PDB file of C-alpha atoms in Angstrom:
ATOM      1  CA  MET I   1       0.000   0.000   0.000  1.00  0.00           C
ATOM      2  CA  THR I   2       1.162   3.477  -0.833  1.00  0.00           C
ATOM      3  CA  SER I   3      -0.528   6.827  -0.282  1.00  0.00           C
ATOM      4  CA  ASP I   4      -0.472  10.025  -2.283  1.00  0.00           C
ATOM      5  CA  SER I   5      -2.530  13.103  -3.035  1.00  0.00           C
ATOM      6  CA  ILE I   6      -3.130  14.743  -6.379  1.00  0.00           C
ATOM      7  CA  LEU I   7      -5.484  17.577  -7.300  1.00  0.00           C
ATOM      8  CA  GLY I   8      -6.467  17.706  -3.622  1.00  0.00           C
ATOM      9  CA  VAL I   9      -7.688  14.082  -3.575  1.00  0.00           C
ATOM     10  CA  ALA I  10      -5.940  11.885  -0.988  1.00  0.00           C
ATOM     11  CA  MET I  11      -5.804   8.238  -2.046  1.00  0.00           C
ATOM     12  CA  ASP I  12      -4.411   4.897  -0.928  1.00  0.00           C
ATOM     13  CA  PHE I  13      -3.132   2.517  -3.629  1.00  0.00           C
ATOM     14  CA  TYR I  14      -3.032  -1.242  -3.104  1.00  0.00           C
ATOM     15  CA  ALA I  15      -0.968  -2.990  -5.786  1.00  0.00           C
ATOM     16  CA  ILE I  16      -2.522  -6.313  -6.772  1.00  0.00           C
ATOM     17  CA  HIS I  17       0.263  -8.901  -7.149  1.00  0.00           C
ATOM     18  CA  GLY I  18       0.001 -12.677  -7.472  1.00  0.00           C
ATOM     19  CA  LEU I  19      -3.628 -12.950  -6.399  1.00  0.00           C
ATOM     20  CA  LYS I  20      -6.414 -15.068  -7.819  1.00  0.00           C
ATOM     21  CA  ALA I  21      -9.642 -13.077  -8.089  1.00  0.00           C
ATOM     22  CA  SER I  22     -13.111 -14.483  -7.536  1.00  0.00           C
ATOM     23  CA  ILE I  23     -16.631 -13.254  -6.957  1.00  0.00           C
ATOM     24  CA  GLU I  24     -18.154 -14.363  -3.681  1.00  0.00           C
ATOM     25  CA  PHE I  25     -21.679 -13.889  -2.377  1.00  0.00           C
ATOM     26  CA  GLU I  26     -20.889 -13.975   1.332  1.00  0.00           C
ATOM     27  CA  GLU I  27     -18.436 -11.883   3.322  1.00  0.00           C
ATOM     28  CA  PRO I  28     -15.397 -14.010   4.224  1.00  0.00           C
ATOM     29  CA  ASP I  29     -14.343 -14.656   7.787  1.00  0.00           C
ATOM     30  CA  THR I  30     -11.810 -11.945   8.648  1.00  0.00           C
ATOM     31  CA  ALA I  31      -9.598 -14.674  10.149  1.00  0.00           C
ATOM     32  CA  ASP I  32      -9.376 -16.497   6.783  1.00  0.00           C
ATOM     33  CA  THR I  33      -5.756 -15.754   5.847  1.00  0.00           C
ATOM     34  CA  SER I  34      -6.287 -17.020   2.285  1.00  0.00           C
ATOM     35  CA  VAL I  35      -8.268 -13.812   1.552  1.00  0.00           C
ATOM     36  CA  PHE I  36      -5.892 -10.932   0.769  1.00  0.00           C
ATOM     37  CA  LEU I  37      -8.385  -8.349  -0.528  1.00  0.00           C
ATOM     38  CA  TYR I  38     -12.120  -8.221  -0.020  1.00  0.00           C
ATOM     39  CA  SER I  39     -14.459  -5.566  -1.471  1.00  0.00           C
ATOM     40  CA  ARG I  40     -17.693  -5.186  -3.386  1.00  0.00           C
ATOM     41  CA  CYS I  41     -17.728  -5.418  -7.155  1.00  0.00           C
ATOM     42  CA  ALA I  42     -21.168  -5.439  -8.795  1.00  0.00           C
ATOM     43  CA  ASP I  43     -24.093  -3.283  -7.743  1.00  0.00           C
ATOM     44  CA  HIS I  44     -27.557  -4.663  -7.138  1.00  0.00           C
ATOM     45  CA  THR I  45     -31.022  -3.310  -6.541  1.00  0.00           C
ATOM     46  CA  ALA I  46     -32.863  -3.598  -3.225  1.00  0.00           C
ATOM     47  CA  SER I  47     -34.679  -6.632  -4.678  1.00  0.00           C
ATOM     48  CA  GLY I  48     -31.344  -8.353  -5.436  1.00  0.00           C
ATOM     49  CA  ASP I  49     -31.216  -7.837  -9.214  1.00  0.00           C
ATOM     50  CA  TYR I  50     -27.660  -7.219 -10.449  1.00  0.00           C
ATOM     51  CA  LEU I  51     -26.820  -4.083 -12.406  1.00  0.00           C
ATOM     52  CA  GLY I  52     -24.492  -4.804 -15.297  1.00  0.00           C
ATOM     53  CA  SER I  53     -23.371  -8.208 -16.531  1.00  0.00           C
ATOM     54  CA  LEU I  54     -22.237 -10.618 -13.834  1.00  0.00           C
ATOM     55  CA  VAL I  55     -20.617 -14.055 -14.154  1.00  0.00           C
ATOM     56  CA  ALA I  56     -19.406 -16.046 -11.139  1.00  0.00           C
ATOM     57  CA  GLU I  57     -17.336 -19.204 -11.631  1.00  0.00           C
ATOM     58  CA  GLY I  58     -18.714 -19.779 -15.122  1.00  0.00           C
ATOM     59  CA  VAL I  59     -22.361 -19.131 -14.231  1.00  0.00           C
ATOM     60  CA  GLU I  60     -24.043 -16.100 -15.777  1.00  0.00           C
ATOM     61  CA  LYS I  61     -26.119 -14.265 -13.159  1.00  0.00           C
ATOM     62  CA  GLN I  62     -27.032 -11.226 -15.290  1.00  0.00           C
ATOM     63  CA  SER I  63     -26.483  -9.991 -18.838  1.00  0.00           C
ATOM     64  CA  ASP I  64     -26.662  -6.207 -19.097  1.00  0.00           C
ATOM     65  CA  ARG I  65     -24.334  -3.952 -21.121  1.00  0.00           C
ATOM     66  CA  SER I  66     -25.556  -0.678 -19.618  1.00  0.00           C
ATOM     67  CA  ARG I  67     -22.189  -0.242 -17.859  1.00  0.00           C
ATOM     68  CA  LEU I  68     -19.180  -0.268 -20.150  1.00  0.00           C
ATOM     69  CA  GLY I  69     -16.333  -0.896 -17.692  1.00  0.00           C
ATOM     70  CA  TYR I  70     -15.536  -4.498 -16.786  1.00  0.00           C
ATOM     71  CA  MET I  71     -13.225  -6.760 -14.844  1.00  0.00           C
ATOM     72  CA  ALA I  72     -12.613 -10.266 -16.155  1.00  0.00           C
ATOM     73  CA  MET I  73     -11.032 -13.117 -14.197  1.00  0.00           C
ATOM     74  CA  ALA I  74     -10.137 -16.353 -16.005  1.00  0.00           C
ATOM     75  CA  ASP I  75      -7.274 -18.810 -16.332  1.00  0.00           C
ATOM     76  CA  GLY I  76      -5.533 -17.248 -13.297  1.00  0.00           C
ATOM     77  CA  ASN I  77      -5.479 -13.796 -14.925  1.00  0.00           C
ATOM     78  CA  MET I  78      -7.281 -10.520 -14.153  1.00  0.00           C
ATOM     79  CA  VAL I  79      -7.925  -7.688 -16.567  1.00  0.00           C
ATOM     80  CA  ILE I  80     -10.002  -4.526 -16.615  1.00  0.00           C
ATOM     81  CA  GLY I  81     -11.281  -2.864 -19.749  1.00  0.00           C
ATOM     82  CA  ILE I  82     -13.914  -0.767 -21.416  1.00  0.00           C
ATOM     83  CA  SER I  83     -16.217  -2.214 -24.074  1.00  0.00           C
ATOM     84  CA  ARG I  84     -19.880  -2.690 -24.931  1.00  0.00           C
ATOM     85  CA  SER I  85     -18.986  -6.028 -26.537  1.00  0.00           C
ATOM     86  CA  GLU I  86     -19.677  -9.217 -24.596  1.00  0.00           C
ATOM     87  CA  LYS I  87     -16.755 -11.142 -26.192  1.00  0.00           C
ATOM     88  CA  VAL I  88     -14.678 -10.984 -22.991  1.00  0.00           C
ATOM     89  CA  LYS I  89     -17.676 -12.092 -20.906  1.00  0.00           C
ATOM     90  CA  ASP I  90     -18.241 -15.025 -23.293  1.00  0.00           C
ATOM     91  CA  TYR I  91     -14.536 -15.976 -23.059  1.00  0.00           C
ATOM     92  CA  VAL I  92     -14.801 -15.971 -19.252  1.00  0.00           C
ATOM     93  CA  LEU I  93     -17.998 -18.063 -19.361  1.00  0.00           C
ATOM     94  CA  GLU I  94     -16.308 -20.728 -21.532  1.00  0.00           C
ATOM     95  CA  ARG I  95     -13.419 -20.999 -19.047  1.00  0.00           C
ATOM     96  CA  GLY I  96     -15.434 -21.055 -15.824  1.00  0.00           C
ATOM     97  CA  GLY I  97     -14.207 -17.626 -14.748  1.00  0.00           C
ATOM     98  CA  SER I  98     -15.841 -14.509 -13.342  1.00  0.00           C
ATOM     99  CA  PHE I  99     -16.781 -11.129 -14.829  1.00  0.00           C
ATOM    100  CA  PHE I 100     -18.587  -7.987 -13.735  1.00  0.00           C
ATOM    101  CA  ARG I 101     -19.434  -4.606 -15.227  1.00  0.00           C
ATOM    102  CA  GLN I 102     -19.138  -1.214 -13.533  1.00  0.00           C
ATOM    103  CA  PHE I 103     -18.991   2.480 -14.395  1.00  0.00           C
ATOM    104  CA  ILE I 104     -16.010   3.888 -16.303  1.00  0.00           C
ATOM    105  CA  LEU I 105     -13.783   6.352 -14.451  1.00  0.00           C
ATOM    106  CA  VAL I 106     -10.849   6.470 -16.891  1.00  0.00           C
ATOM    107  CA  SER I 107     -10.627   4.959 -20.370  1.00  0.00           C
ATOM    108  CA  ASN I 108      -7.412   5.182 -22.385  1.00  0.00           C
ATOM    109  CA  GLY I 109      -6.294   8.098 -20.206  1.00  0.00           C
ATOM    110  CA  MET I 110      -9.540  10.063 -20.643  1.00  0.00           C
ATOM    111  CA  ILE I 111     -12.457  10.619 -18.251  1.00  0.00           C
ATOM    112  CA  PRO I 112     -16.115  10.440 -19.353  1.00  0.00           C
ATOM    113  CA  SER I 113     -17.958  13.677 -20.110  1.00  0.00           C
ATOM    114  CA  ARG I 114     -20.561  12.892 -17.430  1.00  0.00           C
ATOM    115  CA  PHE I 115     -21.127  10.641 -14.449  1.00  0.00           C
ATOM    116  CA  PHE I 116     -24.309   9.006 -13.166  1.00  0.00           C
ATOM    117  CA  LEU I 117     -23.413   9.109  -9.461  1.00  0.00           C
ATOM    118  CA  HIS I 118     -23.339  12.397  -7.589  1.00  0.00           C
ATOM    119  CA  GLY I 119     -22.520  13.694  -4.141  1.00  0.00           C
ATOM    120  CA  LYS I 120     -19.462  13.188  -1.982  1.00  0.00           C
ATOM    121  CA  VAL I 121     -18.679   9.753  -0.521  1.00  0.00           C
ATOM    122  CA  GLU I 122     -15.561   7.655   0.014  1.00  0.00           C
ATOM    123  CA  ARG I 123     -14.718   6.332  -3.458  1.00  0.00           C
ATOM    124  CA  ARG I 124     -13.164   3.076  -4.658  1.00  0.00           C
ATOM    125  CA  ALA I 125     -11.797   1.863  -7.998  1.00  0.00           C
ATOM    126  CA  ILE I 126      -9.703  -0.757  -9.703  1.00  0.00           C
ATOM    127  CA  GLY I 127      -7.266   0.904 -12.040  1.00  0.00           C
ATOM    128  CA  ARG I 128      -4.360   0.107 -14.319  1.00  0.00           C
ATOM    129  CA  ILE I 129      -1.037   1.861 -14.805  1.00  0.00           C
ATOM    130  CA  GLU I 130       0.826   0.024 -17.580  1.00  0.00           C
ATOM    131  CA  ASN I 131       0.278  -3.681 -16.725  1.00  0.00           C
ATOM    132  CA  GLN I 132      -0.149  -3.210 -12.963  1.00  0.00           C
ATOM    133  CA  LEU I 133      -3.609  -3.336 -11.354  1.00  0.00           C
ATOM    134  CA  TYR I 134      -4.392  -1.357  -8.203  1.00  0.00           C
ATOM    135  CA  TYR I 135      -7.284  -1.202  -5.783  1.00  0.00           C
ATOM    136  CA  ILE I 136      -7.686   2.515  -5.009  1.00  0.00           C
ATOM    137  CA  ALA I 137      -9.511   4.086  -2.054  1.00  0.00           C
ATOM    138  CA  THR I 138      -9.987   7.751  -1.241  1.00  0.00           C
ATOM    139  CA  ARG I 139      -9.232   8.806   2.324  1.00  0.00           C
ATOM    140  CA  HIS I 140     -12.006  11.420   2.335  1.00  0.00           C
ATOM    141  CA  LYS I 141     -15.379  11.917   0.709  1.00  0.00           C
ATOM    142  CA  GLU I 142     -14.992  13.001  -2.925  1.00  0.00           C
ATOM    143  CA  THR I 143     -17.188  13.630  -5.951  1.00  0.00           C
ATOM    144  CA  LEU I 144     -16.893  11.033  -8.687  1.00  0.00           C
ATOM    145  CA  TRP I 145     -15.625  13.728 -11.070  1.00  0.00           C
ATOM    146  CA  ASP I 146     -12.809  14.770  -8.692  1.00  0.00           C
ATOM    147  CA  PHE I 147     -11.864  11.114  -8.077  1.00  0.00           C
ATOM    148  CA  ALA I 148     -11.757  10.262 -11.804  1.00  0.00           C
ATOM    149  CA  ASP I 149      -9.809  13.426 -12.632  1.00  0.00           C
ATOM    150  CA  ALA I 150      -7.254  12.626  -9.902  1.00  0.00           C
ATOM    151  CA  LEU I 151      -6.860   9.047 -11.206  1.00  0.00           C
ATOM    152  CA  ARG I 152      -6.289  10.338 -14.743  1.00  0.00           C
ATOM    153  CA  GLU I 153      -3.799  12.943 -13.568  1.00  0.00           C
ATOM    154  CA  TYR I 154      -1.964  10.343 -11.472  1.00  0.00           C
ATOM    155  CA  GLY I 155      -1.380   8.250 -14.616  1.00  0.00           C
ATOM    156  CA  PHE I 156      -4.090   5.590 -14.639  1.00  0.00           C
ATOM    157  CA  ILE I 157      -4.785   4.425 -18.180  1.00  0.00           C
ATOM    158  CA  ASP I 158      -8.050   2.648 -17.307  1.00  0.00           C
ATOM    159  CA  ALA I 159     -10.084   2.619 -14.108  1.00  0.00           C
ATOM    160  CA  ILE I 160     -13.499   1.256 -13.200  1.00  0.00           C
ATOM    161  CA  TYR I 161     -15.651   2.205 -10.249  1.00  0.00           C
ATOM    162  CA  ILE I 162     -15.997  -0.118  -7.283  1.00  0.00           C
ATOM    163  CA  THR I 163     -18.979   0.403  -5.027  1.00  0.00           C
ATOM    164  CA  GLY I 164     -17.841   1.360  -1.549  1.00  0.00           C
ATOM    165  CA  GLY I 165     -20.251   3.016   0.791  1.00  0.00           C
ATOM    166  CA  ALA I 166     -20.610   1.463   4.232  1.00  0.00           C
ATOM    167  CA  ASP I 167     -19.550  -2.016   3.051  1.00  0.00           C
ATOM    168  CA  TYR I 168     -16.670  -3.620   4.890  1.00  0.00           C
ATOM    169  CA  VAL I 169     -13.384  -3.746   2.948  1.00  0.00           C
ATOM    170  CA  PHE I 170     -10.058  -5.199   4.044  1.00  0.00           C
ATOM    171  CA  CYS I 171      -6.685  -6.294   2.734  1.00  0.00           C
ATOM    172  CA  ARG I 172      -3.689  -8.184   4.087  1.00  0.00           C
ATOM    173  CA  ASP I 173      -0.037  -7.233   3.985  1.00  0.00           C
ATOM    174  CA  LYS I 174       2.762  -9.636   2.997  1.00  0.00           C
ATOM    175  CA  ALA I 175       2.946 -10.895   6.605  1.00  0.00           C
ATOM    176  CA  GLY I 176      -0.776 -11.790   6.505  1.00  0.00           C
ATOM    177  CA  ASN I 177      -1.914  -9.015   8.856  1.00  0.00           C
ATOM    178  CA  ARG I 178      -5.435  -7.713   8.088  1.00  0.00           C
ATOM    179  CA  HIS I 179      -5.949  -3.962   7.510  1.00  0.00           C
ATOM    180  CA  ASP I 180      -9.368  -2.348   7.278  1.00  0.00           C
ATOM    181  CA  ILE I 181      -9.835   0.027   4.345  1.00  0.00           C
ATOM    182  CA  GLY I 182     -11.900   3.182   4.856  1.00  0.00           C
ATOM    183  CA  ARG I 183     -14.147   4.119   7.736  1.00  0.00           C
ATOM    184  CA  SER I 184     -16.620   1.273   7.203  1.00  0.00           C
TER     185      SER I 184
END
């Protein structure tokens, strides 16, 4: 984990190295040392319907291209991207992997012209600088515009939104010690 501030937005960066990603439907036991990073990924309605396409371990839970950002996990690899196409989702399905869609924050070094979420809250993202993925968390409440602009300025090529809010998020350091992320 490293910390920095750019354009007045204070952020913590968690480099994702050597991990296998999965989508789970229950919060893991905080004593489970096999879990190195736990956070939300896909949004859902109050009735439990998922927003955006969602695949978990080769089972399609929802097909919806309304959100263009995605994270795909298959064959021991993780990738984020931006596309309306479902080719990556189909690839993941064939290999028994996982996939979810979220809002775009940065695409090819550019931020969208508008955002669908407003107000100031603690923000989260998964972003890419060159071939390195990061989980990113703001240390204070920020607008989505300010968060995306700071990510772009910092050098993120692509970044997708990760729902944060009051949900519990944690990570582990190399020694296996758990660290809570945010004020949740």
